[in-house]
Amino acid sequence: MNIEANTNCSIVIFGATGDLAKRKLFPSIYNLYRKGQLDSRFAVVGVARRGWTDESFRENVAASLRDSKMQVEGDLEDFLSHFRYLAFDVTNTASYQDLNTLLGEMEQQFDIPGNRMFYMAMAPEFFGTIASYLKSEGVKNEKGWNRLIIEKPFGRDLPSAQKLNEELRQAFAEDEIYRIDHYLGKEMVQNIEVIRFGNAIFESLWSNRYISNIQVTSSESLGVEDRGGYYDKSGALRDMLQNHMLQMVALLAMEPPIRLSTDEVRSEKIKALRSLRPMTEEEVAKYFVRGQYGPGTMGEKEVPGYRSEGNVPEDSRTETYVAGKLMIDNFRWAGVPFYVRTGKRMAEKSTKIVIQFKDLPMNLYDKADEKKQPNLLIIHIQPDEGISLVLNGKKMGTSGTATPVKLDYCNNCVDSLNTPEAYEKLLYDAIQGDGTNFTHWDEVALSWQFVDVISKAWTNNTNVDFPNYAAGSMGPQAADDLLAEDGFHWWPIADDSEFSI
Ligand SMILES: NC(=O)C1=CN([C@@H]2O[C@H](COP(=O)(O)OP(=O)(O)OC[C@H]3O[C@@H](n4cnc5c(N)ncnc54)[C@H](OP(=O)(O)O)[C@@H]3O)[C@@H](O)[C@H]2O)C=CC1
Ligand SMILES: O=C1O[C@H](COP(=O)(O)O)[C@@H](O)[C@H](O)[C@H]1O
């Protein structure tokens, strides 16, 4: 970690009237303030087009805290006094000059030495323009540090991501750019490194010698809600796999870094992503499966199919589900499939990683009429947070018979109230100058390079039979077949008591 002593700063939120600011950013800033993790000398400037006043902006911030069901204490008025609003036109130099003047005033008022953090919570087509004006109009400050936080999506393929990156790099250095992947702020995603590198029993087994396959599932029960317009141009591959899923794979596959510094961790993740076995377009069908949900039942409720959602064409060929088999061609992982799957309108909201260990070459407790139970390490990312280890123990009252036993550690049972939200942690890290849990450009580029082949193959092959899974199910049959061909199956993500074959 690279910790910055100088953390009193101004935060400028571009897109301060939007959904992300309301649902995630204001509550996170308030939590940091309440816990004393934000220096008391801070300022927040919200910018967007609409003509709000400071008062209406503050009322909106307060409403966002109420909506997030936060415990707001007697300090709300003081907190809100650090917030100002500026109606803004991103293409007009005068707006940037007004912003600079306002920041100067607030820096004086709150004794801030010029540190500025610019948070891009706006449609991505504006990111390059804003970064360039921040520099040309002198809002990027010479007096303190400058940091640019960039929301997803970072491009829609490698060329567009490269173009965006070049635009940003004209104005900001790589170490001033913080590309957010909110999965990297999740408590249990951060725990992957600790589980691996803090436990002799796991690190010594963490390779193709002992692991047979790894499964990463991130299933969502919600559909596309009101984001049909965005989602139909994106799909599950770009929306989830290119970023969150590949980041989790990189953390699971990387070599131990020589120390926990930003550069060392990133460098190992980059090496893991470079080891992903590339595919040709023709090979994509062998490794990847796409799906789109049709109508179905969620709990008791009938829900429509994807093609009937708002702003989605009725003949859409956008995938709402993707499953794949990734091979990592390096010494540690050769021969071990990493299976990933993610989708909307699946049976459960759940993110889990299951590490399946190889069977013993000879197990004295194998019975011809009983199926074998492999050892499993399960990392529960959300909504439950914790670790389970599935072992074999003696079946009580019998002799010579083994039965699966599960050891559970529940992280959010211990301290659920104090588990910080991902955005809160990432904002805190960015203020500290710690970029470890943000993605380096090379990681973004390698991920797009891998994903672009899949999206090209899917665009060129229009012969898809969509919808191919019912809302409320666990996805298309082809995703089960993908594992069955290798002699595996997806481990259940819902009811842990089912952890026997
Ligand atoms: N919402 C979420 O949960 C997530 C969002 N993101 C990303 O965050 C970013 C923002 O998303 P979200 O908050 O949902 O989007 P919204 O559409 O809700 O908000 C967009 C914001 O941008 C402002 N805006 C739009 N055009 C202009 C303009 N020309 N000049 C100035 N301001 C403008 C809007 O305000 P006004 O209309 O007043 O100008 C509004 O504040 C996107 O990149 C998205 O992909 C990423 C992960 C999750
Ligand atoms: O980035 C995104 O993530 C969410 C899922 O995030 P989670 O923290 O709830 O697992 C997903 O719904 C959204 O489509 C995607 O853009």
XYZ file of C-alpha atoms and ligand atoms in Angstrom:
565
model
C 0.000 0.000 0.000
C 1.177 3.522 -0.727
C -0.265 5.614 2.049
C -0.557 9.355 1.566
C -0.270 11.410 4.768
C -1.873 14.379 3.130
C -5.545 13.396 2.874
C -7.533 16.601 3.255
C -9.018 17.238 -0.152
C -11.875 18.432 -2.324
C -13.975 15.858 -4.152
C -15.667 16.959 -7.366
C -18.477 14.650 -8.457
C -19.304 14.907 -12.154
C -22.840 13.552 -12.391
C -23.872 14.539 -8.862
C -27.596 14.435 -9.665
C -27.400 10.862 -10.955
C -28.162 7.411 -9.625
C -24.632 6.366 -8.669
C -23.990 9.522 -6.665
C -27.261 9.126 -4.823
C -27.127 5.408 -4.102
C -23.418 4.889 -3.519
C -21.252 7.999 -3.335
C -23.063 10.234 -0.827
C -23.679 7.403 1.662
C -20.012 6.339 1.346
C -18.712 9.864 1.938
C -21.009 10.193 4.945
C -19.783 6.906 6.418
C -16.160 7.978 6.039
C -17.002 11.299 7.700
C -18.919 9.633 10.544
C -16.127 7.168 11.239
C -13.538 9.939 11.217
C -11.833 8.395 8.175
C -12.315 11.571 6.185
C -10.176 14.480 7.288
C -12.499 17.109 8.799
C -11.076 19.574 6.266
C -12.911 18.320 3.178
C -15.156 19.766 0.487
C -17.521 18.189 -2.017
C -18.621 19.950 -5.185
C -21.428 18.339 -7.155
C -21.720 19.192 -10.831
C -24.387 18.281 -13.400
C -26.567 20.066 -15.966
C -29.698 20.740 -13.998
C -30.088 24.079 -12.277
C -30.002 22.995 -8.648
C -28.959 25.301 -5.817
C -26.644 24.444 -2.924
C -29.779 23.973 -0.794
C -31.549 21.610 -3.186
C -28.308 19.661 -3.643
C -27.864 19.309 0.108
C -31.475 18.229 0.469
C -30.790 15.556 -2.160
C -27.704 14.368 -0.318
C -29.686 14.156 2.935
C -32.448 12.235 1.126
C -29.902 9.792 -0.242
C -28.696 9.048 3.292
C -32.279 8.514 4.442
C -33.015 6.244 1.455
C -29.907 4.214 2.219
C -31.354 3.688 5.712
C -28.216 5.114 7.258
C -28.063 5.970 10.873
C -27.702 9.714 10.543
C -26.408 11.273 13.695
C -26.616 14.881 14.975
C -23.772 15.893 12.695
C -25.780 16.060 9.462
C -25.812 19.845 9.248
C -22.078 20.100 9.636
C -21.589 17.339 7.054
C -23.848 19.052 4.511
C -22.104 22.408 5.003
C -19.126 20.915 3.130
C -21.273 20.387 -0.018
C -21.759 22.914 -2.844
C -23.404 22.543 -6.262
C -22.488 23.924 -9.670
C -24.713 23.748 -12.753
C -22.302 22.691 -15.441
C -21.832 22.266 -19.166
C -19.032 19.785 -19.775
C -18.142 21.293 -23.163
C -17.973 24.918 -22.030
C -14.658 26.316 -20.745
C -16.539 28.857 -18.585
C -17.943 25.984 -16.491
C -14.425 24.796 -15.650
C -13.346 28.303 -14.722
C -16.372 28.608 -12.417
C -15.448 25.256 -10.904
C -11.885 26.376 -10.308
C -13.080 29.546 -8.584
C -15.505 27.611 -6.382
C -12.828 25.086 -5.442
C -10.454 27.917 -4.552
C -13.103 29.417 -2.221
C -13.828 26.100 -0.554
C -10.136 25.315 -0.137
C -9.766 28.578 1.736
C -12.882 28.001 3.799
C -11.863 24.477 4.838
C -8.103 24.968 4.864
C -7.455 22.439 2.110
C -3.996 22.612 0.532
C -5.187 22.129 -3.058
C -5.625 18.336 -3.205
C -8.353 17.556 -5.725
C -10.167 14.357 -6.537
C -12.345 14.283 -9.666
C -14.972 11.533 -9.691
C -16.451 10.717 -13.110
C -19.978 9.510 -12.324
C -21.337 10.428 -15.716
C -21.863 8.714 -19.058
C -18.448 7.476 -20.265
C -18.529 9.481 -23.512
C -17.740 12.569 -21.408
C -14.715 11.185 -19.535
C -12.090 12.207 -22.123
C -13.561 15.679 -22.690
C -13.775 16.440 -18.985
C -10.223 15.243 -18.290
C -8.868 17.380 -21.094
C -10.694 20.555 -19.923
C -9.645 19.946 -16.332
C -6.087 20.257 -17.508
C -6.457 23.021 -20.103
C -8.528 25.243 -17.775
C -6.158 24.791 -14.842
C -8.627 22.955 -12.573
C -6.033 20.248 -12.262
C -4.101 21.886 -9.526
C -0.367 22.505 -9.362
C -0.457 22.974 -5.580
C -1.606 19.583 -4.329
C -2.269 16.109 -5.637
C -4.812 15.387 -8.374
C -6.707 12.114 -8.764
C -9.187 11.077 -11.411
C -11.638 8.321 -10.531
C -13.128 6.671 -13.595
C -16.333 4.665 -13.515
C -17.054 1.728 -15.735
C -17.465 0.970 -18.555
C -13.888 1.706 -19.597
C -14.570 1.442 -23.338
C -16.620 -1.217 -25.114
C -13.677 -3.013 -26.747
C -9.915 -2.698 -26.887
C -9.751 0.089 -29.522
C -12.317 2.299 -27.740
C -10.643 1.666 -24.373
C -7.276 2.571 -25.894
C -8.728 5.786 -27.285
C -10.233 6.703 -23.918
C -7.011 5.879 -22.154
C -4.990 8.056 -24.523
C -7.389 10.964 -23.925
C -7.078 10.577 -20.173
C -3.312 10.203 -20.341
C -3.022 13.540 -22.175
C -4.177 15.159 -18.964
C -3.438 12.724 -16.101
C -0.522 10.387 -15.380
C -1.236 6.661 -14.908
C -0.682 6.955 -11.153
C -3.269 9.761 -10.991
C -5.946 7.601 -12.671
C -8.090 5.330 -10.476
C -10.236 2.984 -12.598
C -12.981 1.661 -10.339
C -14.040 -1.952 -10.307
C -16.359 -2.075 -7.321
C -15.839 -5.829 -6.880
C -12.290 -5.010 -5.781
C -13.790 -3.065 -2.874
C -15.826 -6.028 -1.614
C -14.621 -7.370 1.705
C -14.403 -11.007 0.616
C -12.812 -10.230 -2.736
C -10.079 -8.457 -0.793
C -9.960 -11.509 1.452
C -8.889 -13.769 -1.457
C -5.308 -12.578 -1.072
C -5.329 -13.055 2.700
C -6.818 -16.549 2.447
C -4.201 -17.488 -0.135
C -1.097 -15.780 1.169
C -1.811 -15.843 4.907
C -2.417 -19.580 5.255
C 0.226 -22.221 4.749
C -2.418 -24.915 4.284
C -3.881 -23.181 1.263
C -0.860 -21.659 -0.433
C 0.939 -24.982 -0.497
C -2.077 -26.631 -2.166
C -2.797 -23.750 -4.552
C -1.836 -25.260 -7.893
C -2.601 -27.866 -10.508
C -1.062 -30.515 -8.272
C -3.996 -30.380 -5.866
C -6.792 -28.323 -7.425
C -9.009 -29.886 -10.068
C -11.075 -26.833 -11.031
C -12.205 -23.439 -9.790
C -15.721 -22.068 -10.220
C -16.614 -18.392 -9.978
C -20.335 -17.591 -10.020
C -21.929 -14.175 -9.833
C -25.639 -14.597 -10.292
C -28.227 -11.860 -10.063
C -31.932 -12.286 -9.460
C -32.793 -8.848 -10.821
C -33.382 -8.257 -14.501
C -32.098 -5.193 -16.322
C -34.511 -2.905 -14.421
C -34.476 0.553 -16.011
C -31.050 0.129 -17.636
C -32.246 -1.645 -20.779
C -30.858 1.082 -23.067
C -27.346 0.742 -21.662
C -27.456 -3.000 -21.122
C -28.625 -3.933 -24.599
C -25.476 -2.365 -26.042
C -23.321 -4.038 -23.432
C -24.517 -7.520 -22.462
C -23.217 -9.739 -19.686
C -19.838 -10.239 -21.343
C -18.894 -6.556 -21.279
C -20.943 -5.615 -18.219
C -19.623 -8.280 -15.835
C -17.105 -10.671 -17.346
C -14.599 -8.205 -18.804
C -14.179 -6.510 -15.437
C -15.512 -8.081 -12.236
C -15.198 -11.755 -13.204
C -11.734 -11.490 -14.753
C -10.527 -9.470 -11.777
C -11.603 -12.261 -9.420
C -9.895 -14.828 -11.649
C -6.701 -12.742 -11.637
C -6.691 -12.607 -7.822
C -7.215 -16.364 -7.617
C -4.565 -17.192 -10.197
C -1.792 -14.672 -9.589
C 1.562 -15.576 -8.071
C 2.300 -14.252 -4.571
C 3.501 -10.661 -4.892
C 6.874 -9.916 -3.292
C 5.146 -7.304 -1.144
C 1.648 -5.847 -0.856
C 2.433 -2.658 -2.751
C 0.210 -1.370 -5.533
C 2.838 -2.027 -8.207
C 3.699 -5.542 -7.054
C 0.083 -6.721 -6.732
C -0.852 -5.221 -10.086
C 2.181 -6.702 -11.752
C 1.186 -10.225 -10.612
C -2.417 -9.729 -11.722
C -1.192 -8.538 -15.105
C 0.957 -11.663 -15.472
C -2.042 -13.875 -14.647
C -4.186 -12.110 -17.252
C -1.387 -12.443 -19.794
C -1.439 -16.197 -19.204
C -5.099 -16.572 -20.209
C -5.196 -18.989 -23.107
C -6.213 -16.981 -26.180
C -8.967 -18.373 -28.377
C -9.665 -18.075 -32.061
C -13.163 -17.026 -33.081
C -13.817 -20.637 -34.146
C -12.854 -21.917 -30.685
C -15.178 -19.601 -28.785
C -18.138 -22.009 -28.973
C -15.994 -24.690 -27.318
C -15.179 -22.490 -24.312
C -18.068 -20.037 -23.937
C -21.848 -20.186 -23.652
C -24.249 -17.278 -23.936
C -27.812 -17.014 -22.742
C -30.765 -14.679 -22.634
C -33.622 -14.965 -20.167
C -37.172 -15.574 -21.229
C -40.264 -15.111 -19.062
C -40.295 -17.073 -15.833
C -41.097 -17.075 -12.156
C -39.064 -15.421 -9.433
C -40.377 -16.689 -6.109
C -44.123 -16.458 -6.601
C -43.964 -13.685 -9.158
C -44.232 -14.017 -12.931
C -41.622 -11.854 -14.634
C -41.231 -10.931 -18.294
C -38.422 -12.061 -20.569
C -35.521 -9.783 -21.490
C -37.008 -8.897 -24.878
C -40.067 -7.416 -23.139
C -38.020 -5.139 -20.847
C -38.040 -1.354 -21.352
C -35.703 -0.010 -24.081
C -34.859 -3.516 -25.306
C -35.664 -4.430 -28.947
C -38.058 -7.363 -29.237
C -35.557 -9.277 -31.373
C -32.517 -8.427 -29.216
C -29.589 -10.818 -29.451
C -27.830 -9.376 -26.401
C -26.719 -11.987 -23.883
C -27.905 -11.616 -20.297
C -25.870 -14.637 -19.225
C -22.381 -15.846 -19.955
C -20.509 -18.933 -18.817
C -17.019 -19.869 -19.832
C -14.040 -22.067 -19.275
C -10.768 -20.190 -18.921
C -7.438 -21.921 -19.134
C -4.400 -20.286 -17.611
C -1.353 -21.491 -19.447
C 1.379 -21.189 -16.884
C 3.345 -23.555 -14.708
C 0.993 -23.298 -11.739
C -2.319 -23.669 -13.532
C -1.746 -25.746 -16.654
C -4.664 -28.168 -16.979
C -6.937 -26.550 -14.358
C -10.139 -25.070 -15.772
C -11.446 -21.848 -14.225
C -15.187 -21.866 -14.892
C -17.013 -18.556 -14.663
C -20.698 -17.733 -14.977
C -22.766 -14.635 -14.475
C -26.252 -13.643 -15.463
C -29.385 -11.662 -14.769
C -32.697 -13.133 -13.581
C -31.079 -16.216 -12.156
C -32.545 -18.086 -9.223
C -30.449 -16.354 -6.551
C -28.411 -13.227 -5.970
C -25.101 -14.774 -5.046
C -21.393 -14.425 -5.704
C -19.323 -17.438 -4.720
C -16.010 -18.995 -5.535
C -15.665 -22.764 -5.193
C -12.216 -24.323 -5.267
C -12.511 -28.047 -5.872
C -9.552 -30.133 -4.820
C -8.438 -33.281 -6.576
C -9.542 -36.654 -5.277
C -7.059 -38.761 -3.347
C -5.375 -41.271 -5.644
C -6.601 -43.988 -3.323
C -9.280 -43.329 -0.765
C -9.868 -46.069 1.807
C -13.380 -44.803 2.397
C -14.530 -44.949 -1.223
C -17.392 -47.336 -1.516
C -18.541 -48.711 -4.822
C -22.129 -47.675 -4.095
C -21.312 -44.185 -2.780
C -20.242 -41.135 -4.696
C -16.978 -39.471 -3.721
C -17.005 -36.100 -1.985
C -14.110 -33.901 -3.017
C -12.717 -31.301 -0.634
C -14.026 -27.831 -1.393
C -12.992 -24.391 -0.280
C -15.875 -21.983 -0.751
C -15.390 -18.243 -0.604
C -18.740 -16.551 -0.071
C -18.508 -13.054 -1.524
C -22.147 -11.907 -1.221
C -24.777 -11.618 0.144
C -23.312 -13.890 2.813
C -19.636 -13.265 3.482
C -17.379 -16.000 4.722
C -15.423 -19.136 4.069
C -16.454 -22.783 4.161
C -14.294 -25.821 3.963
C -15.876 -29.123 3.002
C -13.950 -32.096 4.369
C -14.723 -35.751 5.004
C -15.297 -36.984 8.519
C -16.418 -40.187 10.099
C -20.087 -40.975 9.747
C -21.353 -41.147 13.292
C -22.204 -44.561 14.642
C -20.751 -46.448 11.708
C -17.281 -47.635 11.015
C -15.339 -47.357 7.824
C -17.727 -44.795 6.390
C -16.946 -41.155 5.652
C -19.397 -38.306 5.331
C -18.948 -34.685 4.236
C -18.579 -32.169 7.055
C -18.557 -28.452 6.539
C -16.562 -25.935 8.564
C -18.063 -22.475 8.241
C -16.757 -19.039 9.050
C -19.273 -16.238 8.576
C -17.592 -12.886 8.169
C -20.647 -10.667 8.227
C -22.141 -12.530 11.186
C -19.238 -11.280 13.273
C -19.491 -7.614 12.440
C -22.139 -7.034 9.793
C -22.900 -3.458 10.855
C -19.332 -2.386 10.424
C -18.675 -4.069 7.089
C -17.922 -1.105 4.869
C -19.574 -0.898 1.479
C -17.278 -1.426 -1.516
C -17.527 2.187 -2.673
C -16.708 3.456 0.786
C -13.518 1.415 0.889
C -12.471 2.408 -2.595
C -13.075 6.103 -1.957
C -11.037 5.824 1.196
C -8.201 4.093 -0.686
C -8.218 6.731 -3.421
C -8.012 9.529 -0.843
C -5.083 7.693 0.737
C -3.415 7.417 -2.667
C -3.629 3.623 -2.582
C -4.327 2.330 -6.086
C -3.958 -1.392 -5.261
C -7.675 -2.085 -5.550
C -8.112 -0.137 -8.767
C -7.313 -1.530 -12.190
C -4.155 -0.615 -14.035
C -4.458 0.146 -17.745
C -2.610 -3.067 -18.653
C -5.233 -5.133 -16.820
C -8.026 -3.342 -18.678
C -6.279 -3.804 -22.029
C -5.597 -7.525 -21.465
C -9.185 -8.115 -20.383
C -10.560 -6.440 -23.499
C -8.137 -8.340 -25.683
C -9.507 -11.601 -24.268
C -13.157 -10.561 -24.415
C -13.064 -8.985 -27.879
C -12.561 -12.369 -29.562
C -15.692 -13.681 -27.854
C -17.814 -10.673 -28.748
C -16.612 -10.803 -32.362
C -17.485 -14.490 -32.622
C -20.925 -13.830 -31.153
C -21.603 -10.844 -33.391
C -20.638 -12.848 -36.469
C -22.662 -15.880 -35.469
C -26.238 -14.646 -35.549
C -27.628 -18.131 -35.257
C -28.684 -18.011 -31.597
C -31.702 -19.579 -30.108
C -32.749 -16.884 -27.637
C -34.328 -16.880 -25.112
C -32.637 -20.029 -23.848
C -33.166 -19.907 -20.097
C -36.193 -19.120 -18.003
C -36.084 -16.260 -15.531
C -35.629 -17.825 -12.098
C -33.454 -20.700 -13.339
C -29.674 -21.126 -13.156
C -29.044 -20.448 -16.840
C -28.984 -22.452 -20.073
C -28.396 -26.205 -20.231
C -25.299 -25.597 -22.382
C -23.539 -24.104 -19.345
C -24.029 -27.379 -17.459
C -22.832 -29.325 -20.483
C -19.656 -27.226 -20.566
C -18.601 -28.714 -17.220
C -20.103 -32.129 -17.808
C -17.772 -32.585 -20.794
C -14.853 -32.312 -18.353
C -16.512 -34.598 -15.791
C -17.496 -31.740 -13.447
C -20.673 -29.932 -12.472
C -21.474 -26.530 -11.035
C -21.542 -26.635 -7.266
C -24.817 -25.290 -5.902
C -24.631 -21.687 -4.804
C -27.878 -21.512 -2.871
C -28.287 -24.159 -0.262
C -24.915 -25.031 1.205
C -26.288 -28.171 2.792
C -26.262 -29.605 -0.719
C -22.491 -29.730 -0.765
C -22.392 -33.417 -1.423
C -22.667 -34.846 -4.873
N -25.797 3.601 -11.221
C -25.003 2.549 -10.895
O -25.319 1.705 -10.049
C -23.695 2.383 -11.572
C -23.211 3.326 -12.449
N -21.986 3.170 -13.016
C -21.447 4.166 -13.938
O -21.491 5.461 -13.344
C -21.722 6.455 -14.320
C -22.981 7.233 -13.931
O -24.069 6.347 -13.868
P -25.485 6.789 -13.267
O -25.330 7.636 -12.067
O -26.271 5.535 -13.149
O -26.097 7.664 -14.457
P -27.312 8.680 -14.395
O -27.870 8.729 -15.778
O -28.221 8.406 -13.276
O -26.605 10.070 -14.090
C -25.842 10.752 -15.047
C -25.355 12.065 -14.465
O -24.644 12.792 -15.449
C -25.196 14.122 -15.561
N -25.033 14.560 -16.950
C -25.443 13.901 -18.052
N -25.106 14.616 -19.144
C -24.438 15.719 -18.721
C -23.821 16.831 -19.368
N -23.812 16.939 -20.685
N -23.223 17.777 -18.611
C -23.233 17.674 -17.255
N -23.805 16.650 -16.591
C -24.394 15.682 -17.308
C -26.623 13.915 -15.139
O -27.186 15.058 -14.577
P -28.101 16.123 -15.317
O -29.143 15.348 -16.028
O -28.561 16.992 -14.222
O -27.116 16.776 -16.191
C -26.466 12.948 -13.978
O -26.014 13.634 -12.839
C -21.838 5.695 -15.651
O -20.569 5.629 -16.232
C -22.249 4.285 -15.206
O -21.861 3.308 -16.158
C -21.195 2.087 -12.706
C -21.620 1.122 -11.845
C -22.910 1.168 -11.215
O -21.135 -3.397 -12.463
C -22.206 -3.956 -12.366
O -22.443 -4.679 -11.264
C -23.780 -4.978 -10.871
C -23.667 -6.118 -9.878
O -22.969 -5.645 -8.760
P -23.200 -6.314 -7.337
O -22.259 -5.603 -6.443
O -24.641 -6.105 -6.989
O -22.904 -7.766 -7.500
C -24.658 -5.375 -12.037
O -25.997 -5.466 -11.608
C -24.553 -4.316 -13.095
O -25.299 -4.742 -14.241
C -23.135 -4.069 -13.489
O -23.065 -2.927 -14.320
